[in-house]
CSV table of C-alpha atoms in Angstrom, one decimal:
chain,number,residue,atom,x,y,z
A,139,MET,CA,78.5,-85.2,44.5
A,140,ARG,CA,75.2,-85.7,46.6
A,141,VAL,CA,74.7,-82.4,48.3
A,142,GLU,CA,72.5,-82.4,51.4
A,143,THR,CA,71.3,-79.8,54.4
A,144,TYR,CA,69.8,-79.9,57.8
A,145,VAL,CA,65.8,-79.2,58.2
A,146,THR,CA,65.7,-75.8,60.4
A,147,GLY,CA,62.4,-74.4,62.0
A,148,ARG,CA,60.7,-74.2,65.8
A,149,THR,CA,57.0,-75.1,64.6
A,150,ILE,CA,55.4,-77.0,62.0
A,151,LYS,CA,54.9,-74.3,59.5
A,152,ASP,CA,58.4,-73.8,59.5
A,153,ILE,CA,60.1,-77.0,59.3
A,154,ALA,CA,57.7,-77.6,56.5
A,155,ALA,CA,58.5,-74.3,55.1
A,156,SER,CA,62.0,-75.1,55.3
A,157,ALA,CA,62.1,-78.4,53.5
A,158,GLN,CA,59.9,-77.4,50.8
A,159,ARG,CA,62.6,-74.3,50.4
A,160,ALA,CA,65.6,-76.6,50.4
A,161,GLU,CA,64.1,-79.4,47.8
A,162,ASN,CA,63.6,-76.2,45.6
A,163,LEU,CA,67.2,-74.9,45.6
A,164,GLY,CA,68.4,-78.5,44.6
A,165,PHE,CA,69.2,-80.5,47.7
A,166,ASP,CA,69.1,-83.6,47.3
A,167,GLY,CA,68.8,-84.6,51.0
A,168,LEU,CA,67.6,-83.4,54.2
A,169,THR,CA,68.7,-83.9,57.9
A,170,THR,CA,68.2,-83.4,61.5
A,171,ALA,CA,70.5,-83.7,64.8
A,172,GLU,CA,69.6,-84.6,68.4
A,173,THR,CA,71.0,-81.3,69.9
A,174,GLY,CA,67.7,-79.5,71.3
A,175,ARG,CA,65.0,-81.7,70.2
A,176,ASP,CA,64.4,-85.0,68.8
A,177,PRO,CA,66.0,-85.6,65.8
A,178,PHE,CA,62.9,-88.1,64.1
A,179,PHE,CA,59.3,-85.6,64.5
A,180,PRO,CA,60.7,-82.7,62.3
A,181,LEU,CA,61.7,-85.9,59.4
A,182,LEU,CA,58.0,-86.5,60.0
A,183,ILE,CA,56.7,-83.2,59.0
A,184,ALA,CA,59.4,-83.3,56.0
A,185,ALA,CA,58.6,-86.1,54.8
A,186,GLU,CA,55.0,-84.7,54.2
A,187,HIS,CA,55.9,-81.7,52.2
A,188,THR,CA,58.6,-83.0,50.0
A,189,GLN,CA,58.7,-85.4,46.9
A,190,ARG,CA,62.0,-86.1,46.1
A,191,VAL,CA,65.3,-85.3,48.6
A,192,SER,CA,66.0,-88.2,51.2
A,193,LEU,CA,65.5,-87.6,54.9
A,194,GLY,CA,68.1,-89.4,57.3
A,195,THR,CA,68.9,-88.1,61.1
A,196,ALA,CA,72.2,-87.4,61.9
A,197,VAL,CA,72.6,-88.3,63.7
A,198,ALA,CA,70.0,-90.1,66.7
A,199,ILE,CA,71.8,-91.2,69.7
A,200,ALA,CA,71.1,-95.2,69.8
A,201,PHE,CA,71.6,-96.5,73.2
A,202,PRO,CA,69.4,-94.6,75.0
A,203,ARG,CA,66.6,-95.8,72.5
A,204,SER,CA,66.3,-99.7,71.9
A,205,PRO,CA,66.7,-101.7,69.2
A,206,MET,CA,63.7,-102.2,68.8
A,207,VAL,CA,62.1,-98.3,69.8
A,208,THR,CA,64.1,-97.3,67.4
A,209,ALA,CA,63.3,-99.5,64.3
A,210,GLN,CA,59.4,-98.8,64.6
A,211,ILE,CA,60.2,-95.2,64.1
A,212,ALA,CA,62.1,-95.6,61.1
A,213,TRP,CA,59.9,-98.8,59.8
A,214,ASP,CA,56.8,-95.3,60.3
A,215,LEU,CA,58.7,-92.5,58.7
A,216,GLN,CA,60.3,-95.0,55.6
A,217,HIS,CA,57.1,-96.3,54.9
A,218,PHE,CA,55.2,-92.3,55.5
A,219,SER,CA,58.2,-91.2,53.2
A,220,GLY,CA,58.3,-93.5,50.4
A,221,GLY,CA,61.4,-94.6,50.7
A,222,ARG,CA,63.5,-91.8,51.4
A,223,PHE,CA,64.5,-92.1,54.9
A,224,GLN,CA,67.9,-92.7,56.5
A,225,LEU,CA,68.2,-94.1,59.6
A,226,GLY,CA,71.6,-92.4,61.2
A,227,LEU,CA,72.9,-93.1,64.0
A,228,GLY,CA,75.9,-92.3,67.1
A,229,THR,CA,77.0,-93.3,70.5
A,230,GLN,CA,77.6,-90.2,72.0
A,231,VAL,CA,80.7,-90.0,75.3
A,232,LYS,CA,79.4,-91.8,78.3
A,233,GLY,CA,79.1,-88.7,80.2
A,234,HIS,CA,76.3,-88.0,78.0
A,235,ASN,CA,74.2,-91.0,78.2
A,236,GLU,CA,74.8,-91.4,81.5
A,237,ARG,CA,74.3,-87.9,82.9
A,238,ARG,CA,71.9,-86.4,80.0
A,239,TYR,CA,70.1,-89.7,79.4
A,240,SER,CA,70.0,-91.5,82.4
A,241,THR,CA,71.1,-94.1,80.0
A,242,PRO,CA,74.1,-97.3,81.8
A,243,TRP,CA,77.1,-97.3,79.8
A,244,VAL,CA,77.4,-101.2,79.7
A,245,GLY,CA,80.3,-101.8,77.4
A,246,PRO,CA,82.7,-100.5,74.7
A,247,PRO,CA,80.5,-97.8,72.2
A,248,GLY,CA,81.8,-99.6,69.3
A,249,PRO,CA,81.1,-103.3,70.1
A,250,ARG,CA,77.5,-102.1,71.6
A,251,LEU,CA,76.5,-100.5,68.1
A,252,ARG,CA,77.9,-103.0,66.0
A,253,GLU,CA,75.3,-105.4,68.3
A,254,TYR,CA,72.8,-102.8,67.8
A,255,LEU,CA,72.7,-102.6,64.1
A,256,LEU,CA,72.8,-106.2,63.8
A,257,CYS,CA,69.7,-106.0,65.8
A,258,LEU,CA,68.3,-103.6,64.0
A,259,LYS,CA,68.5,-105.5,60.6
A,260,ALA,CA,66.9,-108.3,62.3
A,261,ILE,CA,64.0,-107.3,63.5
A,262,PHE,CA,63.5,-105.2,60.2
A,263,ASN,CA,63.9,-108.7,58.8
A,264,SER,CA,61.0,-110.3,61.0
A,265,PHE,CA,58.6,-106.5,60.0
A,266,GLN,CA,59.0,-107.8,56.7
A,267,THR,CA,58.6,-111.6,56.0
A,268,GLY,CA,57.9,-112.4,59.4
A,269,ALA,CA,60.8,-113.9,60.4
A,270,ARG,CA,61.4,-115.8,63.7
A,271,ALA,CA,62.9,-113.2,66.1
A,272,ASP,CA,66.4,-114.8,67.0
A,273,PHE,CA,68.6,-112.5,67.7
A,274,GLN,CA,70.4,-112.8,70.6
A,275,GLY,CA,73.8,-111.2,72.1
A,276,LYS,CA,76.0,-110.1,74.3
A,277,TYR,CA,73.8,-106.0,74.7
A,278,TYR,CA,71.0,-106.5,73.3
A,279,GLN,CA,68.4,-110.1,72.2
A,280,PHE,CA,65.1,-109.6,70.0
A,281,THR,CA,63.5,-112.9,70.8
A,282,LEU,CA,59.7,-112.1,70.4
A,283,ILE,CA,57.7,-110.9,68.2
A,284,THR,CA,54.2,-112.1,67.9
A,285,PRO,CA,51.5,-110.4,64.7
A,286,MET,CA,49.9,-108.6,66.6
A,287,PHE,CA,53.0,-105.8,67.7
A,288,ASN,CA,54.8,-106.8,64.1
A,289,PRO,CA,53.4,-103.7,61.9
A,290,GLY,CA,53.8,-106.0,58.7
A,291,PRO,CA,55.5,-105.4,55.3
A,292,ILE,CA,56.4,-102.2,53.5
A,293,GLU,CA,57.2,-101.4,50.1
A,294,HIS,CA,60.3,-100.2,50.6
A,295,PRO,CA,62.0,-102.6,53.3
A,296,ASN,CA,65.5,-101.4,53.2
A,297,VAL,CA,66.4,-99.1,55.4
A,298,PRO,CA,69.5,-97.0,54.9
A,299,LEU,CA,71.9,-97.3,58.2
A,300,TYR,CA,74.4,-94.7,58.3
A,301,ILE,CA,76.6,-93.8,61.2
A,302,SER,CA,78.7,-91.1,62.6
A,303,ALA,CA,82.5,-92.4,63.0
A,304,VAL,CA,86.1,-90.9,63.9
A,305,ASN,CA,88.0,-93.7,65.5
A,306,PRO,CA,89.3,-96.9,63.8
A,307,TYR,CA,86.9,-99.2,65.1
A,308,MET,CA,83.3,-97.5,64.4
A,309,CYS,CA,85.0,-96.7,60.8
A,310,ARG,CA,85.3,-100.6,60.1
A,311,LEU,CA,82.0,-101.1,61.1
A,312,ALA,CA,80.5,-98.3,58.9
A,313,GLY,CA,82.2,-99.9,55.8
A,314,GLU,CA,80.9,-103.7,57.0
A,315,LEU,CA,77.6,-103.4,57.6
A,316,CYS,CA,76.0,-100.1,57.0
A,317,ASP,CA,74.7,-98.0,54.4
A,318,GLY,CA,76.6,-94.6,54.6
A,319,VAL,CA,78.9,-93.0,57.3
A,320,ARG,CA,78.6,-89.2,58.2
A,321,LEU,CA,82.4,-88.3,58.6
A,322,HIS,CA,82.4,-85.8,62.0
A,323,PRO,CA,82.7,-82.0,61.0
A,324,LEU,CA,85.8,-82.3,63.3
A,325,ASN,CA,87.8,-84.1,60.5
A,326,THR,CA,90.4,-83.4,58.3
A,327,VAL,CA,91.3,-85.0,54.2
A,328,LYS,CA,94.9,-85.7,56.1
A,329,TYR,CA,92.6,-87.6,58.7
A,330,THR,CA,90.3,-89.3,56.4
A,331,ARG,CA,92.9,-90.7,54.3
A,332,GLU,CA,95.6,-91.6,56.6
A,333,VAL,CA,92.4,-93.4,59.3
A,334,ILE,CA,89.2,-93.1,58.2
A,335,LEU,CA,89.3,-94.3,54.8
A,336,PRO,CA,91.6,-97.2,55.3
A,337,ASN,CA,89.7,-98.7,58.1
A,338,MET,CA,86.4,-98.1,56.3
A,339,GLU,CA,87.7,-100.0,53.0
A,340,ALA,CA,88.7,-103.5,55.9
A,341,GLY,CA,85.7,-103.2,57.4
A,342,ALA,CA,83.9,-103.7,53.4
A,343,ARG,CA,86.7,-106.1,52.3
A,344,LYS,CA,85.7,-108.3,56.0
A,345,ALA,CA,82.0,-108.3,54.6
A,346,GLY,CA,82.5,-108.1,51.0
A,347,ARG,CA,81.8,-105.0,49.6
A,348,SER,CA,83.9,-102.2,48.4
A,349,LEU,CA,84.0,-98.6,49.4
A,350,LYS,CA,81.6,-98.0,46.6
A,351,ASP,CA,78.7,-99.8,48.6
A,352,VAL,CA,79.2,-97.2,51.3
A,353,ASP,CA,77.9,-93.2,51.3
A,354,ILE,CA,80.3,-91.3,52.7
A,355,VAL,CA,79.1,-87.8,53.7
A,356,ALA,CA,81.3,-85.1,54.5
A,357,SER,CA,80.8,-82.8,57.1
A,358,CYS,CA,82.7,-79.6,57.2
A,359,PHE,CA,83.1,-76.2,58.6
A,360,PHE,CA,82.6,-72.7,56.7
A,361,VAL,CA,83.7,-69.7,56.6
A,362,VAL,CA,82.3,-67.6,54.6
A,363,GLY,CA,82.3,-63.8,53.3
A,364,ARG,CA,82.5,-61.1,50.5
A,365,ASN,CA,85.6,-59.7,52.1
A,366,ARG,CA,88.3,-59.5,54.4
A,367,GLU,CA,86.5,-57.8,56.8
A,368,GLU,CA,83.2,-60.7,56.8
A,369,LEU,CA,85.9,-63.2,56.5
A,370,GLU,CA,87.3,-62.1,59.8
A,371,LYS,CA,84.0,-61.9,61.8
A,372,ALA,CA,82.3,-65.5,60.3
A,373,LYS,CA,86.3,-66.9,61.7
A,374,GLN,CA,85.2,-66.6,65.3
A,375,PRO,CA,82.3,-68.6,66.2
A,376,VAL,CA,83.9,-71.8,63.9
A,377,LYS,CA,86.9,-71.2,66.1
A,378,SER,CA,84.4,-72.1,69.0
A,379,GLN,CA,83.0,-74.9,67.3
A,380,ILE,CA,86.6,-76.3,66.8
A,381,ALA,CA,87.8,-76.0,70.0
A,382,PHE,CA,84.5,-76.8,71.8
A,383,TYR,CA,84.6,-80.6,69.3
A,384,GLY,CA,88.5,-80.4,70.1
A,385,SER,CA,88.3,-80.3,73.8
A,386,THR,CA,86.5,-83.6,73.7
A,387,ARG,CA,88.9,-86.8,74.2
A,388,THR,CA,87.5,-88.7,71.9
A,389,TYR,CA,88.6,-86.6,69.0
A,390,HIS,CA,92.2,-86.0,69.7
A,391,GLY,CA,93.1,-88.6,67.2
A,392,VAL,CA,92.4,-86.3,64.8
A,393,LEU,CA,94.4,-83.6,66.1
A,394,GLY,CA,97.3,-85.7,66.9
A,395,VAL,CA,97.1,-87.2,62.5
A,396,HIS,CA,98.6,-82.9,62.8
A,397,GLY,CA,100.9,-83.4,65.6
A,398,TRP,CA,98.4,-81.0,67.9
A,399,GLU,CA,98.2,-83.6,70.6
A,400,GLU,CA,98.9,-80.8,73.4
A,401,LEU,CA,96.3,-78.7,71.8
A,402,GLY,CA,93.5,-80.9,72.3
A,403,LEU,CA,95.0,-81.0,76.2
A,404,ARG,CA,94.9,-77.7,76.9
A,405,LEU,CA,91.8,-77.5,75.2
A,406,HIS,CA,90.0,-79.8,77.9
A,407,GLU,CA,92.2,-78.3,80.1
A,408,LEU,CA,90.6,-75.5,79.6
A,409,SER,CA,87.4,-76.4,79.6
A,410,LEU,CA,87.5,-78.0,82.7
A,411,GLU,CA,87.5,-74.5,84.0
A,412,GLY,CA,84.9,-72.8,81.4
A,413,LYS,CA,87.0,-70.9,79.7
A,414,TRP,CA,85.8,-70.8,76.7
A,415,ARG,CA,86.8,-67.7,75.4
A,416,GLU,CA,89.8,-68.7,75.8
A,417,MET,CA,89.7,-72.2,74.3
A,418,ALA,CA,88.8,-70.8,70.7
A,419,GLU,CA,92.0,-68.4,70.5
A,420,GLU,CA,93.9,-71.5,70.8
A,421,ILE,CA,92.6,-72.2,67.2
A,422,THR,CA,95.2,-70.7,64.7
A,423,ASP,CA,94.5,-69.9,61.0
A,424,GLU,CA,96.4,-72.9,59.9
A,425,MET,CA,93.9,-75.4,62.1
A,426,LEU,CA,91.5,-73.2,60.8
A,427,GLN,CA,92.4,-74.1,57.0
A,428,GLU,CA,92.7,-77.6,57.7
A,429,PHE,CA,88.6,-77.8,59.2
A,430,ALA,CA,87.0,-76.0,57.1
A,431,ILE,CA,86.5,-74.2,54.3
A,432,VAL,CA,87.3,-70.5,53.8
A,433,GLY,CA,86.9,-68.3,51.3
A,434,THR,CA,84.2,-66.4,49.2
A,435,PRO,CA,80.6,-67.5,47.9
A,436,ASP,CA,82.4,-68.1,44.2
A,437,GLU,CA,85.3,-70.1,45.8
A,438,ILE,CA,83.1,-72.5,47.8
A,439,ALA,CA,82.4,-74.7,45.1
A,440,ALA,CA,86.2,-75.3,43.9
A,441,GLN,CA,87.7,-75.9,47.3
A,442,VAL,CA,85.5,-78.6,48.1
A,443,ARG,CA,86.0,-80.0,44.7
A,444,GLU,CA,90.0,-79.7,46.1
A,445,ARG,CA,89.1,-80.7,49.2
A,446,TRP,CA,86.9,-83.2,49.0
A,447,GLY,CA,86.7,-84.1,45.3
A,448,GLY,CA,86.9,-88.0,45.1
A,449,VAL,CA,86.5,-88.9,48.7
A,450,ALA,CA,83.3,-87.8,49.6
A,451,THR,CA,79.9,-89.0,47.6
A,452,THR,CA,77.6,-86.3,49.5
A,453,ILE,CA,79.0,-83.2,50.9
A,454,SER,CA,76.5,-81.1,54.0
A,455,LEU,CA,76.0,-77.7,54.1
A,456,GLU,CA,74.1,-77.7,57.5
A,457,TRP,CA,77.3,-75.3,58.9
A,458,LEU,CA,77.0,-73.0,55.6
A,459,THR,CA,73.1,-72.7,55.6
A,460,SER,CA,71.7,-72.8,58.8
A,461,ARG,CA,74.8,-70.5,60.8
A,462,GLY,CA,73.5,-67.7,59.1
A,463,ALA,CA,76.1,-67.5,55.8
A,464,GLY,CA,74.1,-65.3,54.8
A,465,LEU,CA,74.0,-66.1,51.1
A,466,ASP,CA,70.6,-65.4,48.8
A,467,GLU,CA,68.8,-68.4,47.3
A,468,GLY,CA,70.1,-67.5,44.2
A,469,THR,CA,74.0,-67.5,45.1
A,470,LEU,CA,72.9,-71.2,47.1
A,471,GLN,CA,71.2,-72.6,44.1
A,472,ARG,CA,74.1,-72.3,41.9
A,473,LEU,CA,76.3,-73.5,44.5
A,474,VAL,CA,73.9,-76.4,44.9
A,475,GLU,CA,74.0,-77.2,40.8
A,476,GLU,CA,78.3,-76.6,40.9
A,477,LEU,CA,78.7,-79.4,43.8
A,478,HIS,CA,76.5,-82.0,41.8
A,479,ARG,CA,79.1,-81.9,39.2
A,480,ILE,CA,81.8,-82.6,41.2
């Protein structure tokens, strides 16, 4: 199993140190998220200060950027990193697109993202081969490029495309067109087996592929402590995050597989009232066990193996490494080595 973590730091120096540390600890990949900052810039710094690890966005929001803008950034990062870049894209929800990004919501996100990916592939092909710009879709068009605006071929032209996927359409899209899928943290093995994998397999069959052609990245929560007191303390921020995600109707399908439909409705109503503390109290320990790896540092690898072995090909330790779990470097390095044996 491959093992990834997030690049951390708010300065160039700190980002560089974070990337070097992760590579030295044996991680296979580094990722960034589009939460408070642009997801691409830190990867340029990480590329300069590492030699081996993959570098991916997990994820960049697609629709606020045109396919050409995204393609240019991805092409440069792929070139500068020597072929280590992975372009991870997500759609975000309508409210954030319209009210945070000032981006029109012009159609269903699934079909629109499908066009976006196809347009990217057409642009990359034109960059590499000089092929005519001839993509025309309902939402996106790429019908013009001149030599002056074409960056030209690079040594590693096949930029891996990843998307975040929760609902059946996005899972089929990942299986059909993508090199990888990034599973949402609000996810369970039950939902993965019953909804995600069957739909990914259907999409892969449509394209003449199999699930083995797609990197499945699990990004789960971790609740880690050396004793009962530390574990109880570590539960609270994870329950709060689960409640936050669970209040979004986009993710209610995950809750529904477990018979927790009413929980999603309650969380949504509480979020509208701003009752964040009350929301976290709705998450029971039973629910937490479905969403999170819970245990001591020595128990983590075995639990990952039991839960995600044979399902995921990559595990992200983002929650464990960047949320104050307090694992020393020796423990973290041993954990990465154990996960590599899954």
